[in-house]
């Protein structure tokens, strides 16, 4: 009998976290976004926090590029860091202007607890962990965003006021970048020992949980749970 082929890291990670991904799809933020009925204030809250997040994500990607094993990896993740900042600036130029978010409003809005948790985690992993673990921590932002974006795109109603955002994350350019990251992490993981693989899975799951938390926090427009007055 032919031996069953072992799953790649990405296949195993997706299998382990399938229920968490489904829970993310089912979040009111994503369901109402696809229907075009999401509260404008919740979307604006999300856009502001996402712009802050992308700056930190770009830093983490740049550190990942510095830790890469080869020149291709250096280029891949430093280019991705550049892309994160380009998207962050496009949020200012497009979505923030479209929804009436001023530069002053953005600058005066600090990171929420969820955003602070997520960005701090990514930067801590980027600086302190090995290249394979950093890759695993960064993957959910690529992969889950892409899959959620495609799901919302398929369900999106005609005239959806959030269609431009939907098109960004369901677009072929972004999905090609996601596929390249998955290929890279699977190649790197194939040479890792079991201890490192488990650390990679832990990092992937934590970031996937923080993806869920980021969207849930945006929908509820949460700040610091009672600490806002200080």
PDB file of C-alpha atoms in Angstrom:
ATOM      1  CA  UNK A   1       0.000   0.000   0.000  1.00  0.00           C
ATOM      2  CA  UNK A   2       1.317   3.445  -0.927  1.00  0.00           C
ATOM      3  CA  UNK A   3       2.235   5.525   2.115  1.00  0.00           C
ATOM      4  CA  UNK A   4      -0.056   8.492   2.692  1.00  0.00           C
ATOM      5  CA  UNK A   5       1.669  11.769   1.928  1.00  0.00           C
ATOM      6  CA  UNK A   6       2.226  13.927   5.012  1.00  0.00           C
ATOM      7  CA  UNK A   7       0.418  17.238   5.171  1.00  0.00           C
ATOM      8  CA  UNK A   8       2.389  20.420   4.664  1.00  0.00           C
ATOM      9  CA  UNK A   9       2.644  22.921   7.500  1.00  0.00           C
ATOM     10  CA  UNK A  10      -0.008  25.160   5.921  1.00  0.00           C
ATOM     11  CA  UNK A  11      -2.430  22.258   5.424  1.00  0.00           C
ATOM     12  CA  UNK A  12      -1.976  21.153   9.031  1.00  0.00           C
ATOM     13  CA  UNK A  13      -2.338  24.715  10.347  1.00  0.00           C
ATOM     14  CA  UNK A  14      -5.555  25.229   8.411  1.00  0.00           C
ATOM     15  CA  UNK A  15      -6.950  21.899   9.642  1.00  0.00           C
ATOM     16  CA  UNK A  16      -6.124  22.680  13.282  1.00  0.00           C
ATOM     17  CA  UNK A  17      -7.734  26.110  13.076  1.00  0.00           C
ATOM     18  CA  UNK A  18     -10.683  25.438  10.757  1.00  0.00           C
ATOM     19  CA  UNK A  19     -13.294  26.118  13.450  1.00  0.00           C
ATOM     20  CA  UNK A  20     -11.594  29.388  14.380  1.00  0.00           C
ATOM     21  CA  UNK A  21     -11.613  30.459  10.738  1.00  0.00           C
ATOM     22  CA  UNK A  22     -15.326  29.642  10.458  1.00  0.00           C
ATOM     23  CA  UNK A  23     -15.995  31.656  13.603  1.00  0.00           C
ATOM     24  CA  UNK A  24     -14.137  34.565  12.004  1.00  0.00           C
ATOM     25  CA  UNK A  25     -16.271  34.326   8.868  1.00  0.00           C
ATOM     26  CA  UNK A  26     -19.395  34.316  11.019  1.00  0.00           C
ATOM     27  CA  UNK A  27     -18.496  37.472  12.948  1.00  0.00           C
ATOM     28  CA  UNK A  28     -21.198  40.171  12.631  1.00  0.00           C
ATOM     29  CA  UNK A  29     -18.606  42.602  11.251  1.00  0.00           C
ATOM     30  CA  UNK A  30     -17.889  40.388   8.237  1.00  0.00           C
ATOM     31  CA  UNK A  31     -21.473  39.275   7.681  1.00  0.00           C
ATOM     32  CA  UNK A  32     -22.836  42.822   7.782  1.00  0.00           C
ATOM     33  CA  UNK A  33     -19.951  44.089   5.663  1.00  0.00           C
ATOM     34  CA  UNK A  34     -20.906  41.689   2.877  1.00  0.00           C
ATOM     35  CA  UNK A  35     -24.529  42.820   3.120  1.00  0.00           C
ATOM     36  CA  UNK A  36     -23.554  46.491   3.039  1.00  0.00           C
ATOM     37  CA  UNK A  37     -25.360  47.149   6.328  1.00  0.00           C
ATOM     38  CA  UNK A  38     -22.355  47.459   8.632  1.00  0.00           C
ATOM     39  CA  UNK A  39     -22.571  50.530  10.834  1.00  0.00           C
ATOM     40  CA  UNK A  40     -20.453  53.323   9.359  1.00  0.00           C
ATOM     41  CA  UNK A  41     -18.890  54.143  12.733  1.00  0.00           C
ATOM     42  CA  UNK A  42     -17.796  50.519  13.158  1.00  0.00           C
ATOM     43  CA  UNK A  43     -16.185  50.539   9.711  1.00  0.00           C
ATOM     44  CA  UNK A  44     -14.425  53.844  10.403  1.00  0.00           C
ATOM     45  CA  UNK A  45     -13.202  52.459  13.725  1.00  0.00           C
ATOM     46  CA  UNK A  46     -11.848  49.446  11.843  1.00  0.00           C
ATOM     47  CA  UNK A  47     -10.139  51.514   9.122  1.00  0.00           C
ATOM     48  CA  UNK A  48      -8.339  53.720  11.657  1.00  0.00           C
ATOM     49  CA  UNK A  49      -7.141  50.730  13.666  1.00  0.00           C
ATOM     50  CA  UNK A  50      -6.151  48.861  10.506  1.00  0.00           C
ATOM     51  CA  UNK A  51      -3.991  51.781   9.377  1.00  0.00           C
ATOM     52  CA  UNK A  52      -2.201  51.784  12.733  1.00  0.00           C
ATOM     53  CA  UNK A  53      -1.871  47.996  12.591  1.00  0.00           C
ATOM     54  CA  UNK A  54      -0.340  47.989   9.110  1.00  0.00           C
ATOM     55  CA  UNK A  55       2.562  50.182  10.189  1.00  0.00           C
ATOM     56  CA  UNK A  56       3.465  47.647  12.893  1.00  0.00           C
ATOM     57  CA  UNK A  57       2.866  44.758  10.502  1.00  0.00           C
ATOM     58  CA  UNK A  58       5.221  46.396   8.016  1.00  0.00           C
ATOM     59  CA  UNK A  59       7.904  46.577  10.700  1.00  0.00           C
ATOM     60  CA  UNK A  60       7.431  42.892  11.541  1.00  0.00           C
ATOM     61  CA  UNK A  61       7.656  41.973   7.861  1.00  0.00           C
ATOM     62  CA  UNK A  62      10.873  43.950   7.533  1.00  0.00           C
ATOM     63  CA  UNK A  63      12.394  42.069  10.483  1.00  0.00           C
ATOM     64  CA  UNK A  64      11.208  38.815   8.907  1.00  0.00           C
ATOM     65  CA  UNK A  65      13.024  39.791   5.717  1.00  0.00           C
ATOM     66  CA  UNK A  66      16.212  40.422   7.690  1.00  0.00           C
ATOM     67  CA  UNK A  67      15.969  36.917   9.180  1.00  0.00           C
ATOM     68  CA  UNK A  68      15.214  35.180   5.874  1.00  0.00           C
ATOM     69  CA  UNK A  69      17.430  32.268   4.866  1.00  0.00           C
ATOM     70  CA  UNK A  70      18.082  33.417   1.312  1.00  0.00           C
ATOM     71  CA  UNK A  71      17.985  36.414  -1.015  1.00  0.00           C
ATOM     72  CA  UNK A  72      14.543  35.469  -2.351  1.00  0.00           C
ATOM     73  CA  UNK A  73      13.141  35.569   1.173  1.00  0.00           C
ATOM     74  CA  UNK A  74      14.764  38.922   1.872  1.00  0.00           C
ATOM     75  CA  UNK A  75      13.164  40.381  -1.242  1.00  0.00           C
ATOM     76  CA  UNK A  76       9.811  38.729  -0.609  1.00  0.00           C
ATOM     77  CA  UNK A  77       9.307  40.119   2.870  1.00  0.00           C
ATOM     78  CA  UNK A  78      10.936  43.502   2.465  1.00  0.00           C
ATOM     79  CA  UNK A  79       8.685  43.969  -0.579  1.00  0.00           C
ATOM     80  CA  UNK A  80       5.738  42.865   1.563  1.00  0.00           C
ATOM     81  CA  UNK A  81       6.751  45.417   4.212  1.00  0.00           C
ATOM     82  CA  UNK A  82       6.745  48.099   1.523  1.00  0.00           C
ATOM     83  CA  UNK A  83       3.336  46.885   0.358  1.00  0.00           C
ATOM     84  CA  UNK A  84       1.878  47.094   3.874  1.00  0.00           C
ATOM     85  CA  UNK A  85       2.869  50.759   4.110  1.00  0.00           C
ATOM     86  CA  UNK A  86       1.478  51.467   0.627  1.00  0.00           C
ATOM     87  CA  UNK A  87      -1.863  49.969   1.711  1.00  0.00           C
ATOM     88  CA  UNK A  88      -1.745  51.970   4.959  1.00  0.00           C
ATOM     89  CA  UNK A  89      -1.330  55.183   2.986  1.00  0.00           C
ATOM     90  CA  UNK A  90      -4.077  54.215   0.562  1.00  0.00           C
ATOM     91  CA  UNK A  91      -6.429  53.891   3.548  1.00  0.00           C
ATOM     92  CA  UNK A  92      -5.738  57.564   4.262  1.00  0.00           C
ATOM     93  CA  UNK A  93      -6.153  58.651   0.667  1.00  0.00           C
ATOM     94  CA  UNK A  94      -9.220  56.569  -0.175  1.00  0.00           C
ATOM     95  CA  UNK A  95     -11.293  55.075   2.617  1.00  0.00           C
ATOM     96  CA  UNK A  96     -10.647  57.755   5.214  1.00  0.00           C
ATOM     97  CA  UNK A  97     -11.519  60.531   2.784  1.00  0.00           C
ATOM     98  CA  UNK A  98     -14.553  58.618   1.511  1.00  0.00           C
ATOM     99  CA  UNK A  99     -15.938  58.165   5.019  1.00  0.00           C
ATOM    100  CA  UNK A 100     -14.982  61.594   6.338  1.00  0.00           C
ATOM    101  CA  UNK A 101     -12.132  60.588   8.655  1.00  0.00           C
ATOM    102  CA  UNK A 102      -9.809  63.574   9.083  1.00  0.00           C
ATOM    103  CA  UNK A 103      -6.040  63.393   9.552  1.00  0.00           C
ATOM    104  CA  UNK A 104      -6.503  64.901  13.007  1.00  0.00           C
ATOM    105  CA  UNK A 105      -9.041  62.232  13.956  1.00  0.00           C
ATOM    106  CA  UNK A 106      -6.659  59.495  12.845  1.00  0.00           C
ATOM    107  CA  UNK A 107      -3.643  60.953  14.627  1.00  0.00           C
ATOM    108  CA  UNK A 108      -5.573  61.461  17.864  1.00  0.00           C
ATOM    109  CA  UNK A 109      -7.014  57.937  17.879  1.00  0.00           C
ATOM    110  CA  UNK A 110      -4.725  55.599  19.779  1.00  0.00           C
ATOM    111  CA  UNK A 111      -4.474  51.843  19.420  1.00  0.00           C
ATOM    112  CA  UNK A 112      -7.323  49.955  21.036  1.00  0.00           C
ATOM    113  CA  UNK A 113      -6.590  47.104  23.443  1.00  0.00           C
ATOM    114  CA  UNK A 114      -7.117  44.545  20.650  1.00  0.00           C
ATOM    115  CA  UNK A 115      -4.856  46.392  18.218  1.00  0.00           C
ATOM    116  CA  UNK A 116      -2.192  46.916  20.860  1.00  0.00           C
ATOM    117  CA  UNK A 117      -2.267  43.217  21.777  1.00  0.00           C
ATOM    118  CA  UNK A 118      -1.973  42.087  18.160  1.00  0.00           C
ATOM    119  CA  UNK A 119       0.776  44.489  17.098  1.00  0.00           C
ATOM    120  CA  UNK A 120       2.782  43.934  20.286  1.00  0.00           C
ATOM    121  CA  UNK A 121       2.586  40.193  19.797  1.00  0.00           C
ATOM    122  CA  UNK A 122       3.754  40.340  16.179  1.00  0.00           C
ATOM    123  CA  UNK A 123       6.654  42.661  16.947  1.00  0.00           C
ATOM    124  CA  UNK A 124       7.729  40.588  19.954  1.00  0.00           C
ATOM    125  CA  UNK A 125       7.740  37.415  17.836  1.00  0.00           C
ATOM    126  CA  UNK A 126       9.500  39.166  14.955  1.00  0.00           C
ATOM    127  CA  UNK A 127      12.377  40.307  17.156  1.00  0.00           C
ATOM    128  CA  UNK A 128      12.699  37.344  19.503  1.00  0.00           C
ATOM    129  CA  UNK A 129      11.844  34.193  17.555  1.00  0.00           C
ATOM    130  CA  UNK A 130      13.450  32.245  14.719  1.00  0.00           C
ATOM    131  CA  UNK A 131      12.594  32.834  11.066  1.00  0.00           C
ATOM    132  CA  UNK A 132      10.164  29.864  10.810  1.00  0.00           C
ATOM    133  CA  UNK A 133       8.187  31.002  13.857  1.00  0.00           C
ATOM    134  CA  UNK A 134       8.065  34.596  12.612  1.00  0.00           C
ATOM    135  CA  UNK A 135       6.670  33.339   9.299  1.00  0.00           C
ATOM    136  CA  UNK A 136       3.950  31.403  11.110  1.00  0.00           C
ATOM    137  CA  UNK A 137       2.926  34.418  13.186  1.00  0.00           C
ATOM    138  CA  UNK A 138       2.685  36.616  10.087  1.00  0.00           C
ATOM    139  CA  UNK A 139       0.772  34.124   7.940  1.00  0.00           C
ATOM    140  CA  UNK A 140      -2.792  34.581   9.312  1.00  0.00           C
ATOM    141  CA  UNK A 141      -2.901  38.257   8.366  1.00  0.00           C
ATOM    142  CA  UNK A 142      -2.146  37.252   4.783  1.00  0.00           C
ATOM    143  CA  UNK A 143      -4.159  34.063   4.533  1.00  0.00           C
ATOM    144  CA  UNK A 144      -7.227  34.692   6.701  1.00  0.00           C
ATOM    145  CA  UNK A 145      -7.693  38.167   5.229  1.00  0.00           C
ATOM    146  CA  UNK A 146      -7.592  36.703   1.748  1.00  0.00           C
ATOM    147  CA  UNK A 147     -10.082  33.933   2.516  1.00  0.00           C
ATOM    148  CA  UNK A 148     -12.448  36.240   4.384  1.00  0.00           C
ATOM    149  CA  UNK A 149     -12.153  38.754   1.556  1.00  0.00           C
ATOM    150  CA  UNK A 150     -13.107  36.133  -1.033  1.00  0.00           C
ATOM    151  CA  UNK A 151     -16.067  34.975   1.041  1.00  0.00           C
ATOM    152  CA  UNK A 152     -17.331  38.539   1.465  1.00  0.00           C
ATOM    153  CA  UNK A 153     -16.763  39.222  -2.239  1.00  0.00           C
ATOM    154  CA  UNK A 154     -18.911  36.235  -3.220  1.00  0.00           C
ATOM    155  CA  UNK A 155     -21.726  37.347  -0.890  1.00  0.00           C
ATOM    156  CA  UNK A 156     -21.443  41.090  -1.467  1.00  0.00           C
ATOM    157  CA  UNK A 157     -24.682  42.808  -2.469  1.00  0.00           C
ATOM    158  CA  UNK A 158     -24.944  45.184  -5.467  1.00  0.00           C
ATOM    159  CA  UNK A 159     -24.114  48.750  -4.503  1.00  0.00           C
ATOM    160  CA  UNK A 160     -22.283  47.738  -1.368  1.00  0.00           C
ATOM    161  CA  UNK A 161     -20.806  50.954   0.110  1.00  0.00           C
ATOM    162  CA  UNK A 162     -17.779  48.916   1.243  1.00  0.00           C
ATOM    163  CA  UNK A 163     -17.117  47.289  -2.130  1.00  0.00           C
ATOM    164  CA  UNK A 164     -13.741  48.998  -2.612  1.00  0.00           C
ATOM    165  CA  UNK A 165     -12.429  47.364   0.564  1.00  0.00           C
ATOM    166  CA  UNK A 166     -13.865  44.018  -0.497  1.00  0.00           C
ATOM    167  CA  UNK A 167     -12.212  44.267  -3.913  1.00  0.00           C
ATOM    168  CA  UNK A 168      -8.805  45.008  -2.336  1.00  0.00           C
ATOM    169  CA  UNK A 169      -8.624  41.799  -0.343  1.00  0.00           C
ATOM    170  CA  UNK A 170     -10.374  39.576  -2.859  1.00  0.00           C
ATOM    171  CA  UNK A 171      -8.146  40.798  -5.706  1.00  0.00           C
ATOM    172  CA  UNK A 172      -5.773  38.536  -7.609  1.00  0.00           C
ATOM    173  CA  UNK A 173      -2.648  40.558  -6.748  1.00  0.00           C
ATOM    174  CA  UNK A 174      -3.179  40.110  -3.011  1.00  0.00           C
ATOM    175  CA  UNK A 175      -4.070  36.431  -3.392  1.00  0.00           C
ATOM    176  CA  UNK A 176      -0.934  35.784  -5.470  1.00  0.00           C
ATOM    177  CA  UNK A 177       1.129  37.277  -2.654  1.00  0.00           C
ATOM    178  CA  UNK A 178      -0.648  35.004  -0.171  1.00  0.00           C
ATOM    179  CA  UNK A 179       0.132  31.919  -2.259  1.00  0.00           C
ATOM    180  CA  UNK A 180       3.815  32.868  -2.387  1.00  0.00           C
ATOM    181  CA  UNK A 181       3.959  33.246   1.398  1.00  0.00           C
ATOM    182  CA  UNK A 182       2.333  29.834   1.850  1.00  0.00           C
ATOM    183  CA  UNK A 183       4.849  28.293  -0.540  1.00  0.00           C
ATOM    184  CA  UNK A 184       7.710  29.890   1.399  1.00  0.00           C
ATOM    185  CA  UNK A 185       6.518  28.780   4.812  1.00  0.00           C
ATOM    186  CA  UNK A 186       5.898  25.212   3.633  1.00  0.00           C
ATOM    187  CA  UNK A 187       9.398  25.069   2.150  1.00  0.00           C
ATOM    188  CA  UNK A 188      10.942  26.391   5.369  1.00  0.00           C
ATOM    189  CA  UNK A 189       8.809  24.125   7.586  1.00  0.00           C
ATOM    190  CA  UNK A 190       9.862  21.036   5.634  1.00  0.00           C
ATOM    191  CA  UNK A 191      13.347  21.407   7.128  1.00  0.00           C
ATOM    192  CA  UNK A 192      12.255  22.104  10.725  1.00  0.00           C
ATOM    193  CA  UNK A 193      12.354  19.739  13.679  1.00  0.00           C
ATOM    194  CA  UNK A 194       9.193  18.846  15.629  1.00  0.00           C
ATOM    195  CA  UNK A 195       9.896  21.354  18.397  1.00  0.00           C
ATOM    196  CA  UNK A 196      10.104  24.234  15.915  1.00  0.00           C
ATOM    197  CA  UNK A 197       7.021  23.027  14.056  1.00  0.00           C
ATOM    198  CA  UNK A 198       4.976  23.082  17.256  1.00  0.00           C
ATOM    199  CA  UNK A 199       6.207  26.599  18.028  1.00  0.00           C
ATOM    200  CA  UNK A 200       5.128  27.569  14.514  1.00  0.00           C
ATOM    201  CA  UNK A 201       1.660  26.120  15.092  1.00  0.00           C
ATOM    202  CA  UNK A 202       1.365  27.965  18.400  1.00  0.00           C
ATOM    203  CA  UNK A 203       2.324  31.233  16.715  1.00  0.00           C
ATOM    204  CA  UNK A 204      -0.103  30.682  13.845  1.00  0.00           C
ATOM    205  CA  UNK A 205      -2.992  29.930  16.206  1.00  0.00           C
ATOM    206  CA  UNK A 206      -2.287  32.947  18.403  1.00  0.00           C
ATOM    207  CA  UNK A 207      -2.275  35.286  15.398  1.00  0.00           C
ATOM    208  CA  UNK A 208      -5.450  33.670  14.063  1.00  0.00           C
ATOM    209  CA  UNK A 209      -7.128  34.320  17.426  1.00  0.00           C
ATOM    210  CA  UNK A 210      -5.959  37.922  17.306  1.00  0.00           C
ATOM    211  CA  UNK A 211      -7.417  38.276  13.802  1.00  0.00           C
ATOM    212  CA  UNK A 212     -10.782  37.219  15.251  1.00  0.00           C
ATOM    213  CA  UNK A 213     -10.361  39.636  18.153  1.00  0.00           C
ATOM    214  CA  UNK A 214      -9.445  42.531  15.846  1.00  0.00           C
ATOM    215  CA  UNK A 215     -12.678  42.229  13.828  1.00  0.00           C
ATOM    216  CA  UNK A 216     -14.844  41.602  16.884  1.00  0.00           C
ATOM    217  CA  UNK A 217     -13.358  44.618  18.640  1.00  0.00           C
ATOM    218  CA  UNK A 218     -14.004  46.816  15.602  1.00  0.00           C
ATOM    219  CA  UNK A 219     -17.653  45.756  15.436  1.00  0.00           C
ATOM    220  CA  UNK A 220     -18.151  46.594  19.122  1.00  0.00           C
ATOM    221  CA  UNK A 221     -15.890  49.666  18.848  1.00  0.00           C
ATOM    222  CA  UNK A 222     -14.084  48.585  21.979  1.00  0.00           C
ATOM    223  CA  UNK A 223     -11.337  50.682  23.478  1.00  0.00           C
ATOM    224  CA  UNK A 224      -9.764  49.805  26.830  1.00  0.00           C
ATOM    225  CA  UNK A 225     -12.693  48.385  28.850  1.00  0.00           C
ATOM    226  CA  UNK A 226     -13.172  51.188  31.361  1.00  0.00           C
ATOM    227  CA  UNK A 227      -9.707  52.745  31.122  1.00  0.00           C
ATOM    228  CA  UNK A 228     -10.666  55.295  28.430  1.00  0.00           C
ATOM    229  CA  UNK A 229     -11.059  58.103  30.999  1.00  0.00           C
ATOM    230  CA  UNK A 230      -7.412  57.885  32.084  1.00  0.00           C
TER     231      UNK A 230
END
